Amino acid sequence: MTKLLRTVFTLVFINCMLLASAYSIKGKIIDVQSAPEAYATVRIYNVVDTLHAAALGVTDDDGAFNLPLKSTGVYNVMISSVGKKTIKRTAEVTNTTADIDLGTMTIEDNAAELGEVNVVARKPLVVKEIDRIGYDVQADEDSKTSTVQDVLRKVPMVTVEADGTIKVKGSTNFKIYKDGRPNNAFTNNAKDIFAAIPASLIKKIEVITDPGAKEDAEGVGAILNIVTNQATSLNGLMGNVSITWSPNNNAPMPNVWLQGNVNKVALSAYGGYFHQDDKLGRTYTTSENTYVESGNKMSNSQDRRAMANGAFWGIDGSYELDSLNLFTLEFGGFYYYAKSHVDAFNSMTDPAGNLLYSYGTMMKSPRTRFLDFHGNFNYQRSTRLKGETITLSYQVSTNKNATLQESEYVDLYNFPAPYSGINSDASLNFMEHTGQIDWTRPFGAHNKISVGAKVIARSNSSDTEIEYVGVGQEHTDFKHNTTIGAGYFDYRYNIGKFNARAGLRYEYSRLSAKFKDGSSPDFGSSLNDWVPNASFMYNLNDASTLKLSYATRINRPGINFLNPAETYSPTSLSYGNPDLESVHYSTFSLNYSLIKQKFNLDATLSYSFADNSITTLTTVDENDFTTSTFDNIGNDHSWDLSLFGQWSVTPITTLMLNGNVYYQRLKIPDVSNSRWGASCYFRATQLLPWKLRLEGFLFYDSGRLQNVYSYQANTIKAMFHGFSLQRTFLKEERLTAKVQLMNPFSTHGMGQRTITNRGDYTGWSFSEFSGSRGVMVSVSYRFGSVSAQVKKSTAEIVNDDLQGGNATPSAGQGMMPQ
């Protein structure tokens, strides 16, 4: 912490020195009646770059402005206001005339512009709506030289850890959408994709804090929606290519993003490749469990190495037949291939320390493949009534997952199993078709309703061959189908400073499962779920709002939780429960938001609970053999205070704090656990001479309860920190070079400790990730120019409802082994 304070003081000192020698242009604007023209927009352009403003601001209450500049040169000053003629001035800034005063200027009325009023002023970075918080990427001057991952660190309630893991409100329980639709490529490997996508192609990033009936956000506590630019008009082509390299990786990682427009057709395409060397994907884990009744102690040590390669790609397209008819399509995919090797050793001792048994495990996975493909097609019909749309959508999603794993038990002493190894060859296949219709219509000036319905046909199959070496083989050929029918109603009302939203969704789902080889009995399940929500927001003044909301979400049990097939290891047995029900979570929240030009503050106090959460039930027999299954007997309650603040101390210094404090209480019959915790992300940004930008950050998370039995407590090694230095080159800053240092003052990798108390046994485990320290160099080049981007329909398909199913990995973690 002392080093961090020194860094902050150094930045402030540098800032003071820079301010003393900064260039600037100032002046004062009055109208024809000699009254000050407040909040007029002032844009200053260098004559060699007419696309990007060198300075942007608004006049104060007295009509005055004073904008700093980074360098000398000839500048065009453009001053505009509602219904007024634009003032144009030219000024030359030199070392001898560093501060230019344009004096008092009169802005005249423009009657021709008064027919259609466009309010022009500095756009706030954070925009608040009744159900979401949006970060305006285009209003951020750093967006033209940053990646989406860089910008995400500035978004309220979002944190990006040192390894790229993304969290919303301190949790990875969220989904990522692109333009309002689920994007599997983003979800599967958000860390690598967001580190590659240039922020200049993103319009805004939304945190949908209260997913409602229309968003269909089952299974998530929040939605992170990446909204791309949606302007239209000119023809052209633009793109961005980048490459990232780290000494920990043997291969550089290239990425490309292209965007073009020809008349009414707009297309964008992206793709990238990533590599993970085994030294970057190395994890050391130690654990120890003590069995209460016998007093015996199980110790485990594990060294895991993983090498991986992957690629992602996607294409978006739109065709605007006319002003009332819009066709859009999107398809993309993700491919991942990995090899891993694990060396582990287990030993069981009695209370006196005498060895009861021990064995080593040599496990390798010579092949792990994951292939995902998704696509959707949408037709949107707008009517003559402004704001009324009818949208028809179709979506297909499929993935294939194949894993080959070989385990050999060595150095055996009183080994507690009859086999000498376990080999498995598993293939999982998933296919989903979705059809949806949405209708949105305003009624009068204050009311809007949306109704819709959808049908999902989901098929999931697995074929697994398990060999218990020396004993025999087991074969499972399993398939389950799920059919879901859903309908929703969403109502919005706004008048003056008051906004309200309410909605209700009903979903029926039928799951039927069949073991085609007859190895287990077939089973089925029917679920009926009602999902209500409501929000009320009041604008206290032009800068601050207060919002109260209630929301529900559901988690349907996935096939991993429902499958009754038994899975063995030398010391354990696990199986699913086909009688599980959907979990219903309810959340009440109170939010306050203050948005100023130089300061943003957002604070949310929320209370969430579920009385039927799915909990793992574990029993231990007299031989310390554990048996695990699942049941709807959990009672989860949590309080959370989230705080986001961003302060532009000066035009070249910005400080940001993103954190939360929480309390969790989890219990099942006869067992309860509770915990206070906190997380914090602090960031400082300093602009330096010669187009340099210096950033430093510090992240800390005290850990959360994972379930009623255990919590993850981050060690001091988890106080991640880092620095980056970035510079732009060429005309219009088209070339960007960046160097990042991750945990430079840490002597170890990041670590995480898990504490467990299951009643029958207590224990702990500690994992250290060796790839969390290092240097990363990236170079990005932007080319071309085009003002048209792919249009998007106003409605979308969102399917995210499974808990414990053949779902894609966590959005925050990505596919890369950690």
PDB file of C-alpha atoms in Angstrom, residues 70-320:
ATOM      1  CA  LYS A  70      -1.035  18.881 -25.399  1.00  0.00           C
ATOM      2  CA  SER A  71       1.205  20.546 -27.988  1.00  0.00           C
ATOM      3  CA  THR A  72       1.830  23.575 -30.135  1.00  0.00           C
ATOM      4  CA  GLY A  73       0.239  23.979 -33.563  1.00  0.00           C
ATOM      5  CA  VAL A  74      -2.441  25.686 -35.602  1.00  0.00           C
ATOM      6  CA  TYR A  75      -5.965  24.948 -34.304  1.00  0.00           C
ATOM      7  CA  ASN A  76      -9.501  25.505 -35.569  1.00  0.00           C
ATOM      8  CA  VAL A  77     -11.960  26.455 -32.804  1.00  0.00           C
ATOM      9  CA  MET A  78     -15.635  25.539 -33.390  1.00  0.00           C
ATOM     10  CA  ILE A  79     -18.281  26.906 -30.979  1.00  0.00           C
ATOM     11  CA  SER A  80     -21.920  25.833 -31.317  1.00  0.00           C
ATOM     12  CA  SER A  81     -25.137  26.105 -29.314  1.00  0.00           C
ATOM     13  CA  VAL A  82     -28.808  25.244 -29.777  1.00  0.00           C
ATOM     14  CA  GLY A  83     -30.461  27.462 -32.413  1.00  0.00           C
ATOM     15  CA  LYS A  84     -27.289  29.557 -32.892  1.00  0.00           C
ATOM     16  CA  LYS A  85     -24.841  30.000 -35.744  1.00  0.00           C
ATOM     17  CA  THR A  86     -21.520  28.234 -35.290  1.00  0.00           C
ATOM     18  CA  ILE A  87     -18.537  30.431 -34.440  1.00  0.00           C
ATOM     19  CA  LYS A  88     -15.283  29.499 -36.190  1.00  0.00           C
ATOM     20  CA  ARG A  89     -11.882  30.837 -35.165  1.00  0.00           C
ATOM     21  CA  THR A  90      -8.272  29.912 -35.944  1.00  0.00           C
ATOM     22  CA  ALA A  91      -5.477  30.180 -33.387  1.00  0.00           C
ATOM     23  CA  GLU A  92      -1.769  29.345 -33.474  1.00  0.00           C
ATOM     24  CA  VAL A  93      -0.249  28.059 -30.243  1.00  0.00           C
ATOM     25  CA  THR A  94       3.524  28.357 -29.878  1.00  0.00           C
ATOM     26  CA  ASN A  95       5.997  28.131 -27.031  1.00  0.00           C
ATOM     27  CA  THR A  96       5.963  31.920 -26.753  1.00  0.00           C
ATOM     28  CA  THR A  97       2.167  32.201 -27.051  1.00  0.00           C
ATOM     29  CA  ALA A  98       1.212  29.175 -24.966  1.00  0.00           C
ATOM     30  CA  ASP A  99      -2.082  30.628 -23.688  1.00  0.00           C
ATOM     31  CA  ILE A 100      -4.348  32.049 -26.401  1.00  0.00           C
ATOM     32  CA  ASP A 101      -7.242  34.306 -25.369  1.00  0.00           C
ATOM     33  CA  LEU A 102      -9.877  34.682 -28.093  1.00  0.00           C
ATOM     34  CA  GLY A 103     -11.653  37.338 -26.066  1.00  0.00           C
ATOM     35  CA  THR A 104     -15.415  37.863 -25.962  1.00  0.00           C
ATOM     36  CA  MET A 105     -17.313  36.493 -28.974  1.00  0.00           C
ATOM     37  CA  THR A 106     -20.981  37.005 -29.851  1.00  0.00           C
ATOM     38  CA  ILE A 107     -22.967  33.999 -31.045  1.00  0.00           C
ATOM     39  CA  GLU A 108     -25.895  34.899 -33.304  1.00  0.00           C
ATOM     40  CA  ASP A 109     -29.324  33.296 -33.653  1.00  0.00           C
ATOM     41  CA  ASN A 110     -29.886  30.905 -36.531  1.00  0.00           C
ATOM     42  CA  ALA A 111     -33.598  30.786 -37.322  1.00  0.00           C
ATOM     43  CA  ALA A 112     -33.090  28.030 -39.901  1.00  0.00           C
ATOM     44  CA  GLU A 113     -31.919  25.677 -37.196  1.00  0.00           C
ATOM     45  CA  LEU A 114     -34.762  26.329 -34.790  1.00  0.00           C
ATOM     46  CA  GLY A 115     -37.170  24.050 -36.682  1.00  0.00           C
ATOM     47  CA  GLU A 116     -35.412  20.958 -35.327  1.00  0.00           C
ATOM     48  CA  VAL A 117     -33.608  21.319 -32.017  1.00  0.00           C
ATOM     49  CA  ASN A 118     -30.488  19.216 -31.373  1.00  0.00           C
ATOM     50  CA  VAL A 119     -29.012  19.669 -27.927  1.00  0.00           C
ATOM     51  CA  VAL A 120     -25.234  19.619 -28.217  1.00  0.00           C
ATOM     52  CA  ALA A 121     -23.104  19.422 -25.081  1.00  0.00           C
ATOM     53  CA  ARG A 122     -20.363  17.335 -23.568  1.00  0.00           C
ATOM     54  CA  LYS A 123     -21.666  13.801 -23.236  1.00  0.00           C
ATOM     55  CA  PRO A 124     -21.431  12.245 -19.785  1.00  0.00           C
ATOM     56  CA  LEU A 125     -19.407   9.041 -19.585  1.00  0.00           C
ATOM     57  CA  VAL A 126     -21.974   7.277 -17.402  1.00  0.00           C
ATOM     58  CA  VAL A 127     -25.627   7.229 -18.454  1.00  0.00           C
ATOM     59  CA  LYS A 128     -28.371   5.912 -16.171  1.00  0.00           C
ATOM     60  CA  GLU A 129     -31.583   4.231 -17.327  1.00  0.00           C
ATOM     61  CA  ILE A 130     -34.278   2.594 -15.252  1.00  0.00           C
ATOM     62  CA  ASP A 131     -32.874  -0.924 -15.659  1.00  0.00           C
ATOM     63  CA  ARG A 132     -29.238  -0.385 -16.566  1.00  0.00           C
ATOM     64  CA  ILE A 133     -26.098   1.712 -16.290  1.00  0.00           C
ATOM     65  CA  GLY A 134     -24.355   2.562 -19.551  1.00  0.00           C
ATOM     66  CA  TYR A 135     -20.751   3.643 -20.066  1.00  0.00           C
ATOM     67  CA  ASP A 136     -20.479   5.800 -23.197  1.00  0.00           C
ATOM     68  CA  VAL A 137     -17.301   4.507 -24.798  1.00  0.00           C
ATOM     69  CA  GLN A 138     -17.363   7.057 -27.610  1.00  0.00           C
ATOM     70  CA  ALA A 139     -17.447   9.919 -25.094  1.00  0.00           C
ATOM     71  CA  ASP A 140     -14.214   8.580 -23.568  1.00  0.00           C
ATOM     72  CA  GLU A 141     -11.207  10.133 -25.281  1.00  0.00           C
ATOM     73  CA  ASP A 142      -9.144   7.043 -24.409  1.00  0.00           C
ATOM     74  CA  SER A 143     -11.407   4.792 -26.496  1.00  0.00           C
ATOM     75  CA  LYS A 144      -9.553   5.466 -29.733  1.00  0.00           C
ATOM     76  CA  THR A 145      -6.388   3.874 -28.338  1.00  0.00           C
ATOM     77  CA  SER A 146      -7.790   1.332 -25.868  1.00  0.00           C
ATOM     78  CA  THR A 147      -9.221  -2.165 -25.994  1.00  0.00           C
ATOM     79  CA  VAL A 148     -12.585  -3.249 -24.647  1.00  0.00           C
ATOM     80  CA  GLN A 149     -10.755  -4.836 -21.692  1.00  0.00           C
ATOM     81  CA  ASP A 150      -9.194  -1.450 -20.851  1.00  0.00           C
ATOM     82  CA  VAL A 151     -12.570   0.304 -20.945  1.00  0.00           C
ATOM     83  CA  LEU A 152     -14.295  -2.414 -18.899  1.00  0.00           C
ATOM     84  CA  ARG A 153     -12.127  -1.443 -15.932  1.00  0.00           C
ATOM     85  CA  LYS A 154     -13.877   1.937 -15.940  1.00  0.00           C
ATOM     86  CA  VAL A 155     -17.443   0.632 -16.101  1.00  0.00           C
ATOM     87  CA  PRO A 156     -19.466   0.890 -12.856  1.00  0.00           C
ATOM     88  CA  MET A 157     -19.788  -2.391 -10.924  1.00  0.00           C
ATOM     89  CA  VAL A 158     -17.319  -4.163 -13.256  1.00  0.00           C
ATOM     90  CA  THR A 159     -13.830  -5.285 -12.258  1.00  0.00           C
ATOM     91  CA  VAL A 160     -11.128  -6.894 -14.391  1.00  0.00           C
ATOM     92  CA  GLU A 161      -8.551  -8.818 -12.411  1.00  0.00           C
ATOM     93  CA  ALA A 162      -4.886  -9.075 -13.273  1.00  0.00           C
ATOM     94  CA  ASP A 163      -5.403 -12.286 -15.256  1.00  0.00           C
ATOM     95  CA  GLY A 164      -8.315 -10.785 -17.209  1.00  0.00           C
ATOM     96  CA  THR A 165     -11.106 -12.418 -15.186  1.00  0.00           C
ATOM     97  CA  ILE A 166     -14.218 -10.230 -15.359  1.00  0.00           C
ATOM     98  CA  LYS A 167     -16.595  -9.759 -12.450  1.00  0.00           C
ATOM     99  CA  VAL A 168     -19.850  -7.811 -12.130  1.00  0.00           C
ATOM    100  CA  LYS A 169     -20.665  -6.734  -8.584  1.00  0.00           C
ATOM    101  CA  GLY A 170     -17.863  -9.019  -7.384  1.00  0.00           C
ATOM    102  CA  SER A 171     -19.305 -12.137  -9.022  1.00  0.00           C
ATOM    103  CA  THR A 172     -18.815 -14.130 -12.218  1.00  0.00           C
ATOM    104  CA  ASN A 173     -22.546 -14.985 -12.238  1.00  0.00           C
ATOM    105  CA  PHE A 174     -23.414 -12.878 -15.269  1.00  0.00           C
ATOM    106  CA  LYS A 175     -23.744 -13.260 -19.024  1.00  0.00           C
ATOM    107  CA  ILE A 176     -22.171 -11.339 -21.888  1.00  0.00           C
ATOM    108  CA  TYR A 177     -24.219 -10.174 -24.856  1.00  0.00           C
ATOM    109  CA  LYS A 178     -23.274  -8.383 -28.028  1.00  0.00           C
ATOM    110  CA  ASP A 179     -25.895  -5.886 -29.165  1.00  0.00           C
ATOM    111  CA  GLY A 180     -28.491  -7.457 -26.905  1.00  0.00           C
ATOM    112  CA  ARG A 181     -27.918 -11.061 -27.985  1.00  0.00           C
ATOM    113  CA  PRO A 182     -25.923 -13.799 -26.288  1.00  0.00           C
ATOM    114  CA  ASN A 183     -22.564 -14.252 -27.974  1.00  0.00           C
ATOM    115  CA  ASN A 184     -20.942 -17.609 -27.277  1.00  0.00           C
ATOM    116  CA  ALA A 185     -17.535 -16.547 -28.548  1.00  0.00           C
ATOM    117  CA  PHE A 186     -17.513 -13.653 -26.060  1.00  0.00           C
ATOM    118  CA  THR A 187     -18.805 -15.867 -23.262  1.00  0.00           C
ATOM    119  CA  ASN A 188     -16.352 -18.693 -23.886  1.00  0.00           C
ATOM    120  CA  ASN A 189     -13.227 -16.590 -23.902  1.00  0.00           C
ATOM    121  CA  ALA A 190     -13.997 -13.035 -22.871  1.00  0.00           C
ATOM    122  CA  LYS A 191     -10.497 -12.434 -21.536  1.00  0.00           C
ATOM    123  CA  ASP A 192      -8.739 -12.919 -24.855  1.00  0.00           C
ATOM    124  CA  ILE A 193     -11.399 -11.415 -27.116  1.00  0.00           C
ATOM    125  CA  PHE A 194     -11.897  -8.245 -25.059  1.00  0.00           C
ATOM    126  CA  ALA A 195      -8.139  -7.764 -24.906  1.00  0.00           C
ATOM    127  CA  ALA A 196      -8.165  -7.738 -28.726  1.00  0.00           C
ATOM    128  CA  ILE A 197     -11.260  -5.743 -29.734  1.00  0.00           C
ATOM    129  CA  PRO A 198     -10.547  -2.014 -30.188  1.00  0.00           C
ATOM    130  CA  ALA A 199     -12.778   0.155 -28.041  1.00  0.00           C
ATOM    131  CA  SER A 200     -13.209   2.633 -30.895  1.00  0.00           C
ATOM    132  CA  LEU A 201     -15.643   0.168 -32.511  1.00  0.00           C
ATOM    133  CA  ILE A 202     -17.863   0.028 -29.409  1.00  0.00           C
ATOM    134  CA  LYS A 203     -20.638   2.542 -28.808  1.00  0.00           C
ATOM    135  CA  LYS A 204     -21.292   1.784 -25.162  1.00  0.00           C
ATOM    136  CA  ILE A 205     -21.068  -0.923 -22.535  1.00  0.00           C
ATOM    137  CA  GLU A 206     -24.205  -1.572 -20.497  1.00  0.00           C
ATOM    138  CA  VAL A 207     -24.538  -3.251 -17.127  1.00  0.00           C
ATOM    139  CA  ILE A 208     -28.163  -4.392 -17.018  1.00  0.00           C
ATOM    140  CA  THR A 209     -28.578  -4.513 -13.266  1.00  0.00           C
ATOM    141  CA  ASP A 210     -32.257  -5.517 -13.252  1.00  0.00           C
ATOM    142  CA  PRO A 211     -32.855  -7.972 -16.096  1.00  0.00           C
ATOM    143  CA  GLY A 212     -36.592  -7.872 -16.656  1.00  0.00           C
ATOM    144  CA  ALA A 213     -39.244  -9.979 -18.337  1.00  0.00           C
ATOM    145  CA  LYS A 214     -38.264  -8.825 -21.816  1.00  0.00           C
ATOM    146  CA  GLU A 215     -34.549  -9.529 -21.411  1.00  0.00           C
ATOM    147  CA  ASP A 216     -35.269 -13.135 -20.447  1.00  0.00           C
ATOM    148  CA  ALA A 217     -32.214 -13.217 -18.173  1.00  0.00           C
ATOM    149  CA  GLU A 218     -32.718 -16.499 -16.384  1.00  0.00           C
ATOM    150  CA  GLY A 219     -29.696 -17.844 -14.612  1.00  0.00           C
ATOM    151  CA  VAL A 220     -27.838 -14.540 -14.214  1.00  0.00           C
ATOM    152  CA  GLY A 221     -27.731 -11.725 -11.698  1.00  0.00           C
ATOM    153  CA  ALA A 222     -26.681  -9.167 -14.327  1.00  0.00           C
ATOM    154  CA  ILE A 223     -26.015  -8.758 -18.056  1.00  0.00           C
ATOM    155  CA  LEU A 224     -22.921  -7.178 -19.572  1.00  0.00           C
ATOM    156  CA  ASN A 225     -24.057  -5.904 -22.978  1.00  0.00           C
ATOM    157  CA  ILE A 226     -21.433  -4.787 -25.515  1.00  0.00           C
ATOM    158  CA  VAL A 227     -23.162  -2.374 -27.913  1.00  0.00           C
ATOM    159  CA  THR A 228     -21.401  -1.720 -31.220  1.00  0.00           C
ATOM    160  CA  ASN A 229     -21.755   1.459 -33.244  1.00  0.00           C
ATOM    161  CA  GLN A 230     -25.016   1.747 -35.156  1.00  0.00           C
ATOM    162  CA  ALA A 231     -24.642   4.853 -37.320  1.00  0.00           C
ATOM    163  CA  THR A 232     -25.365   4.615 -41.038  1.00  0.00           C
ATOM    164  CA  SER A 233     -24.696   6.469 -44.272  1.00  0.00           C
ATOM    165  CA  LEU A 234     -21.418   6.516 -46.176  1.00  0.00           C
ATOM    166  CA  ASN A 235     -19.659   3.710 -48.029  1.00  0.00           C
ATOM    167  CA  GLY A 236     -16.213   2.642 -46.971  1.00  0.00           C
ATOM    168  CA  LEU A 237     -13.981   0.186 -45.159  1.00  0.00           C
ATOM    169  CA  MET A 238     -12.135   0.401 -41.897  1.00  0.00           C
ATOM    170  CA  GLY A 239     -10.400  -2.057 -39.650  1.00  0.00           C
ATOM    171  CA  ASN A 240      -8.043  -2.720 -36.804  1.00  0.00           C
ATOM    172  CA  VAL A 241      -5.226  -5.252 -36.626  1.00  0.00           C
ATOM    173  CA  SER A 242      -3.260  -5.971 -33.482  1.00  0.00           C
ATOM    174  CA  ILE A 243      -0.727  -8.390 -32.098  1.00  0.00           C
ATOM    175  CA  THR A 244       0.119  -9.205 -28.486  1.00  0.00           C
ATOM    176  CA  TRP A 245       3.216 -10.962 -27.199  1.00  0.00           C
ATOM    177  CA  SER A 246       4.352 -12.080 -23.757  1.00  0.00           C
ATOM    178  CA  PRO A 247       7.654 -13.756 -22.754  1.00  0.00           C
ATOM    179  CA  ASN A 248       5.543 -16.410 -20.998  1.00  0.00           C
ATOM    180  CA  ASN A 249       4.077 -17.462 -24.355  1.00  0.00           C
ATOM    181  CA  ASN A 250       5.979 -18.924 -27.288  1.00  0.00           C
ATOM    182  CA  ALA A 251       3.579 -17.568 -29.904  1.00  0.00           C
ATOM    183  CA  PRO A 252       2.278 -14.032 -30.542  1.00  0.00           C
ATOM    184  CA  MET A 253      -1.479 -13.593 -30.639  1.00  0.00           C
ATOM    185  CA  PRO A 254      -2.902 -11.695 -33.657  1.00  0.00           C
ATOM    186  CA  ASN A 255      -6.410 -10.232 -33.954  1.00  0.00           C
ATOM    187  CA  VAL A 256      -8.314  -8.435 -36.708  1.00  0.00           C
ATOM    188  CA  TRP A 257     -11.573  -6.491 -36.905  1.00  0.00           C
ATOM    189  CA  LEU A 258     -13.014  -5.285 -40.230  1.00  0.00           C
ATOM    190  CA  GLN A 259     -16.053  -3.141 -40.925  1.00  0.00           C
ATOM    191  CA  GLY A 260     -17.512  -2.029 -44.231  1.00  0.00           C
ATOM    192  CA  ASN A 261     -20.592  -0.545 -45.862  1.00  0.00           C
ATOM    193  CA  VAL A 262     -21.915  -0.557 -49.425  1.00  0.00           C
ATOM    194  CA  ASN A 263     -25.152   1.372 -49.877  1.00  0.00           C
ATOM    195  CA  LYS A 264     -27.796  -0.406 -47.733  1.00  0.00           C
ATOM    196  CA  VAL A 265     -25.612  -3.380 -46.798  1.00  0.00           C
ATOM    197  CA  ALA A 266     -23.288  -3.213 -43.790  1.00  0.00           C
ATOM    198  CA  LEU A 267     -20.921  -5.960 -42.670  1.00  0.00           C
ATOM    199  CA  SER A 268     -18.414  -6.409 -39.893  1.00  0.00           C
ATOM    200  CA  ALA A 269     -16.077  -9.328 -39.236  1.00  0.00           C
ATOM    201  CA  TYR A 270     -13.627 -10.193 -36.501  1.00  0.00           C
ATOM    202  CA  GLY A 271     -11.250 -13.006 -35.679  1.00  0.00           C
ATOM    203  CA  GLY A 272      -8.283 -13.863 -33.547  1.00  0.00           C
ATOM    204  CA  TYR A 273      -5.906 -16.542 -32.345  1.00  0.00           C
ATOM    205  CA  PHE A 274      -4.516 -17.136 -28.866  1.00  0.00           C
ATOM    206  CA  HIS A 275      -1.923 -19.485 -27.410  1.00  0.00           C
ATOM    207  CA  GLN A 276      -1.175 -20.515 -23.843  1.00  0.00           C
ATOM    208  CA  ASP A 277       2.176 -22.098 -23.076  1.00  0.00           C
ATOM    209  CA  ASP A 278       2.317 -24.712 -20.326  1.00  0.00           C
ATOM    210  CA  LYS A 279       4.371 -22.452 -18.045  1.00  0.00           C
ATOM    211  CA  LEU A 280       1.635 -19.810 -18.257  1.00  0.00           C
ATOM    212  CA  GLY A 281      -1.032 -22.417 -17.513  1.00  0.00           C
ATOM    213  CA  ARG A 282       0.751 -23.998 -14.550  1.00  0.00           C
ATOM    214  CA  THR A 283      -1.074 -24.367 -11.223  1.00  0.00           C
ATOM    215  CA  TYR A 284       0.211 -25.696  -7.892  1.00  0.00           C
ATOM    216  CA  THR A 285      -2.416 -26.900  -5.421  1.00  0.00           C
ATOM    217  CA  THR A 286      -2.124 -28.329  -1.921  1.00  0.00           C
ATOM    218  CA  SER A 287      -5.025 -29.391   0.289  1.00  0.00           C
ATOM    219  CA  GLU A 288      -5.712 -31.041   3.633  1.00  0.00           C
ATOM    220  CA  ASN A 289      -8.978 -32.497   4.999  1.00  0.00           C
ATOM    221  CA  THR A 290      -9.541 -33.810   8.525  1.00  0.00           C
ATOM    222  CA  TYR A 291     -12.427 -36.257   9.102  1.00  0.00           C
ATOM    223  CA  VAL A 292     -14.175 -35.354  12.336  1.00  0.00           C
ATOM    224  CA  GLU A 293     -15.362 -38.784  13.501  1.00  0.00           C
ATOM    225  CA  SER A 294     -12.176 -40.766  12.838  1.00  0.00           C
ATOM    226  CA  GLY A 295      -9.662 -37.945  13.152  1.00  0.00           C
ATOM    227  CA  ASN A 296      -7.929 -39.188   9.981  1.00  0.00           C
ATOM    228  CA  LYS A 297      -6.274 -36.650   7.727  1.00  0.00           C
ATOM    229  CA  MET A 298      -6.193 -36.644   3.913  1.00  0.00           C
ATOM    230  CA  SER A 299      -3.377 -34.648   2.284  1.00  0.00           C
ATOM    231  CA  ASN A 300      -3.063 -33.859  -1.403  1.00  0.00           C
ATOM    232  CA  SER A 301      -0.515 -32.059  -3.575  1.00  0.00           C
ATOM    233  CA  GLN A 302      -0.946 -31.388  -7.272  1.00  0.00           C
ATOM    234  CA  ASP A 303       1.102 -29.859 -10.088  1.00  0.00           C
ATOM    235  CA  ARG A 304      -0.905 -29.102 -13.224  1.00  0.00           C
ATOM    236  CA  ARG A 305       0.432 -27.922 -16.577  1.00  0.00           C
ATOM    237  CA  ALA A 306      -1.729 -27.021 -19.554  1.00  0.00           C
ATOM    238  CA  MET A 307      -0.983 -25.960 -23.112  1.00  0.00           C
ATOM    239  CA  ALA A 308      -3.778 -24.513 -25.230  1.00  0.00           C
ATOM    240  CA  ASN A 309      -4.531 -22.969 -28.612  1.00  0.00           C
ATOM    241  CA  GLY A 310      -7.732 -21.302 -29.639  1.00  0.00           C
ATOM    242  CA  ALA A 311      -9.420 -19.109 -32.207  1.00  0.00           C
ATOM    243  CA  PHE A 312     -12.584 -17.042 -32.415  1.00  0.00           C
ATOM    244  CA  TRP A 313     -14.433 -15.464 -35.336  1.00  0.00           C
ATOM    245  CA  GLY A 314     -17.687 -13.780 -36.214  1.00  0.00           C
ATOM    246  CA  ILE A 315     -19.607 -11.881 -38.906  1.00  0.00           C
ATOM    247  CA  ASP A 316     -22.460  -9.384 -38.489  1.00  0.00           C
ATOM    248  CA  GLY A 317     -24.562  -8.068 -41.332  1.00  0.00           C
ATOM    249  CA  SER A 318     -27.587  -5.853 -41.917  1.00  0.00           C
ATOM    250  CA  TYR A 319     -29.700  -4.876 -44.918  1.00  0.00           C
ATOM    251  CA  GLU A 320     -32.059  -1.928 -44.633  1.00  0.00           C
TER     252      GLU A 320
END
